[in-house]
PDB file of C-alpha atoms in Angstrom:
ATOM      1  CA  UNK A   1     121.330  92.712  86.703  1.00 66.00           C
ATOM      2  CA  UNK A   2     118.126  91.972  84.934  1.00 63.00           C
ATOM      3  CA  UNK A   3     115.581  94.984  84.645  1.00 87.00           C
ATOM      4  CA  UNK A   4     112.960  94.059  87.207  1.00 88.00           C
ATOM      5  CA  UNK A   5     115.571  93.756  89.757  1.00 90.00           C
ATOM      6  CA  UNK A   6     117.517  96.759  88.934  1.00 92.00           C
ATOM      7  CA  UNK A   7     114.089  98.319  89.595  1.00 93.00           C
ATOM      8  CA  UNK A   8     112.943  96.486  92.681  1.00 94.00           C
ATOM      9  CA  UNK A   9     117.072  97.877  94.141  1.00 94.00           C
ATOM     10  CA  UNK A  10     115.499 101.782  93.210  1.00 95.00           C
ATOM     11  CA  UNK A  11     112.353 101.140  94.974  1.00 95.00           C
ATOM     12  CA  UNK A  12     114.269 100.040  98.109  1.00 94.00           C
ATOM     13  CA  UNK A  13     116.723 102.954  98.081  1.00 95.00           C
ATOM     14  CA  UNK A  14     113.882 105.335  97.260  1.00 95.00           C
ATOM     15  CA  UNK A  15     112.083 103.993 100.130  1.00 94.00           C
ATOM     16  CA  UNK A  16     114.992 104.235 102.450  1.00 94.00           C
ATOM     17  CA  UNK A  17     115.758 107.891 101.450  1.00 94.00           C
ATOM     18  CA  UNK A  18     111.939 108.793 102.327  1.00 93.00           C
ATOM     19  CA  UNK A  19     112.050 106.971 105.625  1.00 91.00           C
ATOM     20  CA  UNK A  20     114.879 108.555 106.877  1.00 91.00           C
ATOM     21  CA  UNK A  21     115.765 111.801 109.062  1.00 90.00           C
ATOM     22  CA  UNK A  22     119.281 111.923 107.520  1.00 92.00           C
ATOM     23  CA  UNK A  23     121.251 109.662 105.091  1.00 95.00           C
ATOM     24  CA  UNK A  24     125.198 109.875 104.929  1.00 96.00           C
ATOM     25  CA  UNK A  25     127.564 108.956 102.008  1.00 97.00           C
ATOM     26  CA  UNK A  26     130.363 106.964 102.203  1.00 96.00           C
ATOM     27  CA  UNK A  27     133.054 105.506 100.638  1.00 95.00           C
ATOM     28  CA  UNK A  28     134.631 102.539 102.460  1.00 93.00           C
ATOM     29  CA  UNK A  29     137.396 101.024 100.317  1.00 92.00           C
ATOM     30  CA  UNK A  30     140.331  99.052 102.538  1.00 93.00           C
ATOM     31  CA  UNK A  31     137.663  98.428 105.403  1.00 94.00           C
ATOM     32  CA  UNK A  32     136.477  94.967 106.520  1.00 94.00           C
ATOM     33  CA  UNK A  33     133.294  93.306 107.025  1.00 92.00           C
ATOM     34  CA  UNK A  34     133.869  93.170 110.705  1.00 94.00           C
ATOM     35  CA  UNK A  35     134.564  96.926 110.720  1.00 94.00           C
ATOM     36  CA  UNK A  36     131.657  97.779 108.744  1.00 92.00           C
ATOM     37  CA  UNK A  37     129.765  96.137 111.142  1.00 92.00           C
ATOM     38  CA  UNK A  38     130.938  97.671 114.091  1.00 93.00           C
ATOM     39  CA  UNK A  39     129.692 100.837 112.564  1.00 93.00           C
ATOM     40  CA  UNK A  40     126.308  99.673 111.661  1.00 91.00           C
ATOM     41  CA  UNK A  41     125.946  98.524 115.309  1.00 90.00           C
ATOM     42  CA  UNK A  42     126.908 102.409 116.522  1.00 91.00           C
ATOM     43  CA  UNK A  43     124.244 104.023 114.582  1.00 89.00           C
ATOM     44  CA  UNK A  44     121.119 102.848 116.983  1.00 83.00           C
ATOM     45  CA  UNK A  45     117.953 101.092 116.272  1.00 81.00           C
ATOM     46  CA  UNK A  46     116.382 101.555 113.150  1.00 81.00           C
ATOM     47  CA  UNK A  47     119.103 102.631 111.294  1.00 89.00           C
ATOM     48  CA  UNK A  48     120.916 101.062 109.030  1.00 91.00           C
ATOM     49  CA  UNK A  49     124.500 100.922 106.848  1.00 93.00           C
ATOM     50  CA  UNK A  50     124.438  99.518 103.414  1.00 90.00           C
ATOM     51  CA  UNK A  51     126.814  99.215 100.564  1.00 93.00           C
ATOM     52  CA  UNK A  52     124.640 100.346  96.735  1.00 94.00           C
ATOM     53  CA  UNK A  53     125.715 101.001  93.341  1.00 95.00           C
ATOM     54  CA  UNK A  54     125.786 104.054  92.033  1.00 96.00           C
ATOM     55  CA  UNK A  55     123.950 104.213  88.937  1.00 95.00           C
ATOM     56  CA  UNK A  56     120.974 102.753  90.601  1.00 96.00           C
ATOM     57  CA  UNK A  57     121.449 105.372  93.774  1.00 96.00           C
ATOM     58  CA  UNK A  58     121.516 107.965  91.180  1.00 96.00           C
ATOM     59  CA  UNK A  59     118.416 107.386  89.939  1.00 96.00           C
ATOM     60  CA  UNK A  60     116.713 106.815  93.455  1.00 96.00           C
ATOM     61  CA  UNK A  61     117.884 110.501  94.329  1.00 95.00           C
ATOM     62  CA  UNK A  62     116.903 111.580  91.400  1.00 95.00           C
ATOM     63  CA  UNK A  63     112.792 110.411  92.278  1.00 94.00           C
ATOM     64  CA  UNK A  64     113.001 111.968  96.147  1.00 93.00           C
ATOM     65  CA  UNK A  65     114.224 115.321  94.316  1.00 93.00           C
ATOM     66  CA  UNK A  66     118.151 115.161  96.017  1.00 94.00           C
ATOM     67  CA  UNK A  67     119.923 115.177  92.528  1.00 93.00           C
ATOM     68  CA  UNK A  68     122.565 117.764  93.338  1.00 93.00           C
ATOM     69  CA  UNK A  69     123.662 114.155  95.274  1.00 94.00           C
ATOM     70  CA  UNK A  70     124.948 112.910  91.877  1.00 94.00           C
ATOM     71  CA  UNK A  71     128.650 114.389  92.361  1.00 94.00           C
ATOM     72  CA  UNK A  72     128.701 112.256  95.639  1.00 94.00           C
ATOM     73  CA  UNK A  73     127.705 109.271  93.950  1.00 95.00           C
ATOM     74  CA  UNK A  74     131.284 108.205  92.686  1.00 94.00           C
ATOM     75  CA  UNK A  75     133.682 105.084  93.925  1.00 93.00           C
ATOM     76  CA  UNK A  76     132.979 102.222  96.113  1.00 94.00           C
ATOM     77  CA  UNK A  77     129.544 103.633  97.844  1.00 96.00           C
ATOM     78  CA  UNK A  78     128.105 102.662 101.088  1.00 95.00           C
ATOM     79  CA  UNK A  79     124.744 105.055 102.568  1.00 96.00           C
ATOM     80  CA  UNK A  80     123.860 105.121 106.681  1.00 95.00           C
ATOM     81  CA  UNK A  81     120.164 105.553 106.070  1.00 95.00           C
ATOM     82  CA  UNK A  82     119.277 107.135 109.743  1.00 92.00           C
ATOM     83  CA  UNK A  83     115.552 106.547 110.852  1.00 87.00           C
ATOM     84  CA  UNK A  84     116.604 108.022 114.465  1.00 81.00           C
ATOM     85  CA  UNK A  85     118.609 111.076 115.983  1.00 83.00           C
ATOM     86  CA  UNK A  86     120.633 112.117 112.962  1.00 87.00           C
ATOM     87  CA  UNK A  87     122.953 114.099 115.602  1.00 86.00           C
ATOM     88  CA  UNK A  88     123.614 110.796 117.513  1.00 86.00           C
ATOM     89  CA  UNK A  89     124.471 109.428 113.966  1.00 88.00           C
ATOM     90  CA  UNK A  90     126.707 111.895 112.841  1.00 90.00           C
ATOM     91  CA  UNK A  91     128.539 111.601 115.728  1.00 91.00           C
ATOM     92  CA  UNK A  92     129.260 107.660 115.442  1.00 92.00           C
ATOM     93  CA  UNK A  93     129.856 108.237 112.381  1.00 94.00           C
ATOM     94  CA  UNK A  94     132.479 110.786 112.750  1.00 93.00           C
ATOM     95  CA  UNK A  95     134.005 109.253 115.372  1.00 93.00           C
ATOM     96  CA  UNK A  96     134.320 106.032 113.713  1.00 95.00           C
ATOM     97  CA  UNK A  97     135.903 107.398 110.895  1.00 94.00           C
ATOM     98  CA  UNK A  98     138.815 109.284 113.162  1.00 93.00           C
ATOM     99  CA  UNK A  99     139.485 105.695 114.049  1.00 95.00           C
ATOM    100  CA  UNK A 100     139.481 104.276 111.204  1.00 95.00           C
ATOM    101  CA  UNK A 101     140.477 106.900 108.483  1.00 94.00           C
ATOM    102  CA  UNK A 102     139.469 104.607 105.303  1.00 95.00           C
ATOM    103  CA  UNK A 103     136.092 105.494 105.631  1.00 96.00           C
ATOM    104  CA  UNK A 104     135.441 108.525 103.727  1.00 95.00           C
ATOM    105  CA  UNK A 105     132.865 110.959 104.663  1.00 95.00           C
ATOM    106  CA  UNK A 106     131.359 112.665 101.409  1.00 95.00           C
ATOM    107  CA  UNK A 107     128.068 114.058 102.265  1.00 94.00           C
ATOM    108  CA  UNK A 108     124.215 113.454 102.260  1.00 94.00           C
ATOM    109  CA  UNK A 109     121.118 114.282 103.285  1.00 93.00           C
ATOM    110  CA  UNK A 110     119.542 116.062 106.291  1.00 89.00           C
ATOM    111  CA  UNK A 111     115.912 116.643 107.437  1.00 83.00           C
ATOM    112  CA  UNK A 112     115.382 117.186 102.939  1.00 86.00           C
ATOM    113  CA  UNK A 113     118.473 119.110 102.575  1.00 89.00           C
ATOM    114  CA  UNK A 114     121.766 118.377 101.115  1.00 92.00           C
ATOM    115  CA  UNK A 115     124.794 118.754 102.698  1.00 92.00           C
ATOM    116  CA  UNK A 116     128.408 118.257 102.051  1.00 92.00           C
ATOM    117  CA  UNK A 117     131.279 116.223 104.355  1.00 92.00           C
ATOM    118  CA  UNK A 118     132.059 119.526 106.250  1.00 91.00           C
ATOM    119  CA  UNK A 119     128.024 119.931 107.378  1.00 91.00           C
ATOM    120  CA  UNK A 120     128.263 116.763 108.425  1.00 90.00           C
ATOM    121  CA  UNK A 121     131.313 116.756 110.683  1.00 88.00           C
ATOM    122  CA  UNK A 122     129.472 120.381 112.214  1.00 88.00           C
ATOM    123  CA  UNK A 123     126.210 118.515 112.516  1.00 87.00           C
ATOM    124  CA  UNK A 124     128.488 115.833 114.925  1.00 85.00           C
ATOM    125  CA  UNK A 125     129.822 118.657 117.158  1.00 83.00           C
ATOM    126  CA  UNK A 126     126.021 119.930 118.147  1.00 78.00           C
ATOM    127  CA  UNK A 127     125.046 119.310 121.624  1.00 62.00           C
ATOM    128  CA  UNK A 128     121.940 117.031 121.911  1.00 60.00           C
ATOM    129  CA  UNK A 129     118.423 118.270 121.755  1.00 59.00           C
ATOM    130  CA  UNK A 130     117.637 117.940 125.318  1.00 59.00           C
ATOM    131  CA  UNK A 131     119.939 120.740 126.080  1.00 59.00           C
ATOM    132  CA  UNK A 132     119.867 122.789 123.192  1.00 55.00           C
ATOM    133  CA  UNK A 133     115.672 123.547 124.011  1.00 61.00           C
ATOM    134  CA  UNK A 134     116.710 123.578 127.821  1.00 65.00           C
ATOM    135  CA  UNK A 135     118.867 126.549 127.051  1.00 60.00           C
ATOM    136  CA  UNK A 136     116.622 127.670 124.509  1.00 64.00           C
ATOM    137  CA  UNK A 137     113.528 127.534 126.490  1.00 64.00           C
ATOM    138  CA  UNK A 138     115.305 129.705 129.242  1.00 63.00           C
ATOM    139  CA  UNK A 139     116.465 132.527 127.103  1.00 59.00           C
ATOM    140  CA  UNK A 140     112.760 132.453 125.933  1.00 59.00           C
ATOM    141  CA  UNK A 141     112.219 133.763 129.942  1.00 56.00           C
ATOM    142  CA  UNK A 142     108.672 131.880 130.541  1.00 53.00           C
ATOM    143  CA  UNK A 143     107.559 132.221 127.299  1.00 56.00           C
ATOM    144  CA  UNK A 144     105.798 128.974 127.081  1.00 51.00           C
ATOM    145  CA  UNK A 145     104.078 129.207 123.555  1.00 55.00           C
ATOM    146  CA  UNK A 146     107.584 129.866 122.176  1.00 57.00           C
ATOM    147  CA  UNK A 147     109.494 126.787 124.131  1.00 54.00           C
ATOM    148  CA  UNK A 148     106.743 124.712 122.920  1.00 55.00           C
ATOM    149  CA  UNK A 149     107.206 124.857 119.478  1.00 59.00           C
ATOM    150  CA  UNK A 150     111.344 124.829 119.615  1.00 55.00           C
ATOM    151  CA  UNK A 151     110.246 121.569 120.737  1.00 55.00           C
ATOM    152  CA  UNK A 152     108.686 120.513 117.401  1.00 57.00           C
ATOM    153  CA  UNK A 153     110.954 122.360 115.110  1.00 59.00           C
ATOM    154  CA  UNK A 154     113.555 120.116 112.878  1.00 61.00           C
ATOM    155  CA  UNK A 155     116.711 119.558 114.331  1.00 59.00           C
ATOM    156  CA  UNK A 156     118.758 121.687 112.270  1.00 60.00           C
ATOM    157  CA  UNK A 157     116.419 124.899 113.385  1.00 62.00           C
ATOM    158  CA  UNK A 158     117.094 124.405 116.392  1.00 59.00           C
ATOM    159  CA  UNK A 159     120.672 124.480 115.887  1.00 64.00           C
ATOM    160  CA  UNK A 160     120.813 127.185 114.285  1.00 63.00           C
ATOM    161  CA  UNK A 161     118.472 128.852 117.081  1.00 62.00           C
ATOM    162  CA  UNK A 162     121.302 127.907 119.601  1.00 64.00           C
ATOM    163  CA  UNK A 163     123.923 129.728 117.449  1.00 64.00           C
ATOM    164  CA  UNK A 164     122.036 132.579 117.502  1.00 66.00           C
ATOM    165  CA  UNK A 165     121.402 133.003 120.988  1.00 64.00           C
ATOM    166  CA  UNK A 166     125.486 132.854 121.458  1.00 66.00           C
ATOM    167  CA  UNK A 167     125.876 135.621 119.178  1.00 69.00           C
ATOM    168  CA  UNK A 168     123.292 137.874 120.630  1.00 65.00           C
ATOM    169  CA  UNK A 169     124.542 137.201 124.005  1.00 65.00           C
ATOM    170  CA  UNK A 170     128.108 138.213 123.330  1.00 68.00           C
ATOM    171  CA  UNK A 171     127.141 140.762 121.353  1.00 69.00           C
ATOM    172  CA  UNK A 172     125.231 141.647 124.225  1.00 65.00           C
ATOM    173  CA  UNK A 173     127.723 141.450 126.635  1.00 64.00           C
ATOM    174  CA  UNK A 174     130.457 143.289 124.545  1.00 63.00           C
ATOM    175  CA  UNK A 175     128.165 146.248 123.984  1.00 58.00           C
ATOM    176  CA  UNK A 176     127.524 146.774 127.890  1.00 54.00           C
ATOM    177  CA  UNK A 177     130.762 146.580 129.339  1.00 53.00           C
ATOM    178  CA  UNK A 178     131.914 150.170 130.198  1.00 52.00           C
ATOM    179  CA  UNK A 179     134.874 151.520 127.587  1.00 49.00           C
ATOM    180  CA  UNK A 180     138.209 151.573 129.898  1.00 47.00           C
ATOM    181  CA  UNK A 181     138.433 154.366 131.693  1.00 47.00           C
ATOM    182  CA  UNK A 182     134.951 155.774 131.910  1.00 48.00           C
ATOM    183  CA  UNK A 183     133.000 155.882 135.505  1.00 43.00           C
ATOM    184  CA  UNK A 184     130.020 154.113 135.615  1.00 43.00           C
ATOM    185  CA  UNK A 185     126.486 156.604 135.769  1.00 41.00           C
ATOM    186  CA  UNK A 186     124.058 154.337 137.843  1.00 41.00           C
ATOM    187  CA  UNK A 187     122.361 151.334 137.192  1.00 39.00           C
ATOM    188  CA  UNK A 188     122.913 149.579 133.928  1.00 35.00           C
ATOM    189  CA  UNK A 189     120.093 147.216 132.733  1.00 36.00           C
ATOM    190  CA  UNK A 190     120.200 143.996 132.026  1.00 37.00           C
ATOM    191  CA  UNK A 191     120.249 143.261 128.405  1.00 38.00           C
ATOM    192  CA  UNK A 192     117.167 141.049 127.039  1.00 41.00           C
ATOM    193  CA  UNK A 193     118.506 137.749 125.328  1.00 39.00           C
ATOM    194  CA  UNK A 194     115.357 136.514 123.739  1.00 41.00           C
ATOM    195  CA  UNK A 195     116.713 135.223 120.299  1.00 43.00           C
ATOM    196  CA  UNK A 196     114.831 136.181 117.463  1.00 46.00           C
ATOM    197  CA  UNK A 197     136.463  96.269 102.581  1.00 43.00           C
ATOM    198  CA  UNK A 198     134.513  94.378 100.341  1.00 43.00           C
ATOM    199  CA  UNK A 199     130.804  94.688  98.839  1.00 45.00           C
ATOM    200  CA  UNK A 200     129.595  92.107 100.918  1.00 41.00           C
ATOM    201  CA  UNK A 201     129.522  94.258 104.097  1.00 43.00           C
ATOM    202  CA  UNK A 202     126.441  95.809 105.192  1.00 43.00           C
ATOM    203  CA  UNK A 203     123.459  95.037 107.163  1.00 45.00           C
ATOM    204  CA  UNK A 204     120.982  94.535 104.230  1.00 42.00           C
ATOM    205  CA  UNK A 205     123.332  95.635 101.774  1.00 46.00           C
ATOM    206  CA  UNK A 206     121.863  96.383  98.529  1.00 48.00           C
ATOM    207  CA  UNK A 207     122.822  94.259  95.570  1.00 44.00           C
ATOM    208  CA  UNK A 208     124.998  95.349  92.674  1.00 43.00           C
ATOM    209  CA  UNK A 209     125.623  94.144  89.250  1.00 45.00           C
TER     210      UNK A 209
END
């Protein structure tokens, strides 16, 4: 591939890594165009699936600051750049790849951070926003200035919000149930929870040499 176009392939990938909330590395060896497609399709609007060479991947990751990517970067390589919710994505992604076990989670990126296949597959099983801040915002007991800003945090925060919030709670709860055997002395207060295929496939796939 001559120079200017091996450069022109870097500016696209380094532009898709910037645009996106989350991108996810794949491999996809065995899979066909069709298939490939079907999983483009489940990602939503705005997103998109597409197969890239390595080297020139490398050096993309390398200009957004994600080079701890480079160990990823091995085999046939496809990337779901995801410009919407990146649980939604993870999910399709996951899902499609239970059905069709030739695609080969390795890792990415999320909201900036690395992560590996396992983070992803985690990131799948979280329940959408919506009800992660509706439960949040309740524990928060009409603490408006709180709920407000769950609403603007990054995903992942509020994930891990949500997590904590279940520990406290059964903490909580394991701390005021009476030892067996001992009689209850009067009222007991309630505890406060406020949490502290080939190469061809792709849409747009990115040319290799």
């Amino acid at each position: 591939m001559p120079t200017q176009a091996k450069a022109a392939v870097i500016e696209e990938i380094t532009e898709r890594f910037n645009n996106s909330s989350a991108a996810v590395l794949t491999e996809y060896r065995g899979l066909t165009v069709a298939q490939l497609t079907q999983l483009r399709r489940s990602l939503g609007a705005g997103s998109s699936y597409a197969v890239v060479k390595n080297t020139l991947t490398k050096r993309a990751a390398d200009s957004v600051g994600h080079t701890d990517l480079a160990p990823l970067l091995t085999g046939p390589t496809a990337i779901a750049f995801i410009e919407g919710d990146p649980v939604e994505a993870a999910k399709a992604i996951r899902d499609f790849s239970r059905a069709h076990p030739l695609l080969v989670i390795k890792g990415g990126v999320v909201e900036g951070r690395t992560v590996d296949a396992a983070e992803v597959s985690r990131l799948a099983d979280v329940e959408p926003r919506e009800v992660l801040l509706a439960k949040l915002a309740g524990a928060m007991k009409g603490n408006l200035t709180k709920a407000a800003g769950l609403f603007q945090a990054p995903l992942s925060q509020v994930a891990r919000l949500a997590a904590a919030l279940q520990e406290k709670k059964e903490s909580s709860e394991g701390a005021s149930a009476p030892a067996a055997g001992d009689a209850p002395t009067g009222d007991v207060a309630a505890a406060d929870t406020t949490p502290n295929t080939t190469d061809a496939a792709a849409d747009t796939a990115v040319s290799t040499d």
